[in-house]
Amino acid sequence: MINDFLTGKDIHSATAADIFGVKLEEVTKDMRGFAKTINFGIVYGMSPYGLAKTLDIKKTEAEEYIAKYFNRYKGVKKFMDDTISFAREHGYVSTLFGRRRFLSEMNSHNLNVRLGEERVAINTPVQGTAADVIKLAMIKIYNELMERRLKTKMLLQIHDELVFEVENSEIETIKGIVLKMMSNAAELKVPLKIDIGTGPSWGQAKT
């Protein structure tokens, strides 16, 4: 998976190519969307039943897709197993930056409770680290805006997106700042790829 990122492949398209047994260039938009759901679902701890319900497919099909996924990305399965084992032993998991989430029910006798805690254990290092990264980027960007005395305002953070209100005269300057600060918000094994859009509204900037 790391190699797919480093070689510039679209991770969802690469997953789709393996799942559907086609060449990368033959992956359709629908195939990519399907694989994207699987990528996020598995990494965030979704069960075969949950994946089947989300994709409106049979549970046996979902199990087959998950098996193919883990065959492709064996390191992901190891990460998930190791994370659950650590959480069960220590009662918490951490983001890459050391922020902990405590899990008091990892060894619950109630199966549903235990499985829920396992999903949180897998989700937290991934989604929690993503939250840490965007917050670090926001701090860097804010400091740069203040230091340069720019009129641009950072209005909103929505998951991995930042929304700015920008003076027309500052658009190119802000693009440079955002690209630099967000792509260097954290040093990871994979690059942080940034997309920037502009427009009179958030919706139009995204198109």
Tab-separated table of C-alpha atoms in Angstrom, residues 59-69:
chain	number	residue	atom	x	y	z
A	59	LYS	CA	-22.413	-11.253	3.033
A	60	THR	CA	-20.466	-14.019	1.260
A	61	GLU	CA	-19.469	-11.521	-1.450
A	62	ALA	CA	-18.326	-9.035	1.177
A	63	GLU	CA	-16.241	-11.741	2.845
A	64	GLU	CA	-14.673	-12.551	-0.519
A	65	TYR	CA	-13.787	-8.910	-1.170
A	66	ILE	CA	-12.267	-8.567	2.299
A	67	ALA	CA	-10.205	-11.734	1.756
A	68	LYS	CA	-8.911	-10.350	-1.561
A	69	TYR	CA	-8.123	-7.046	0.126
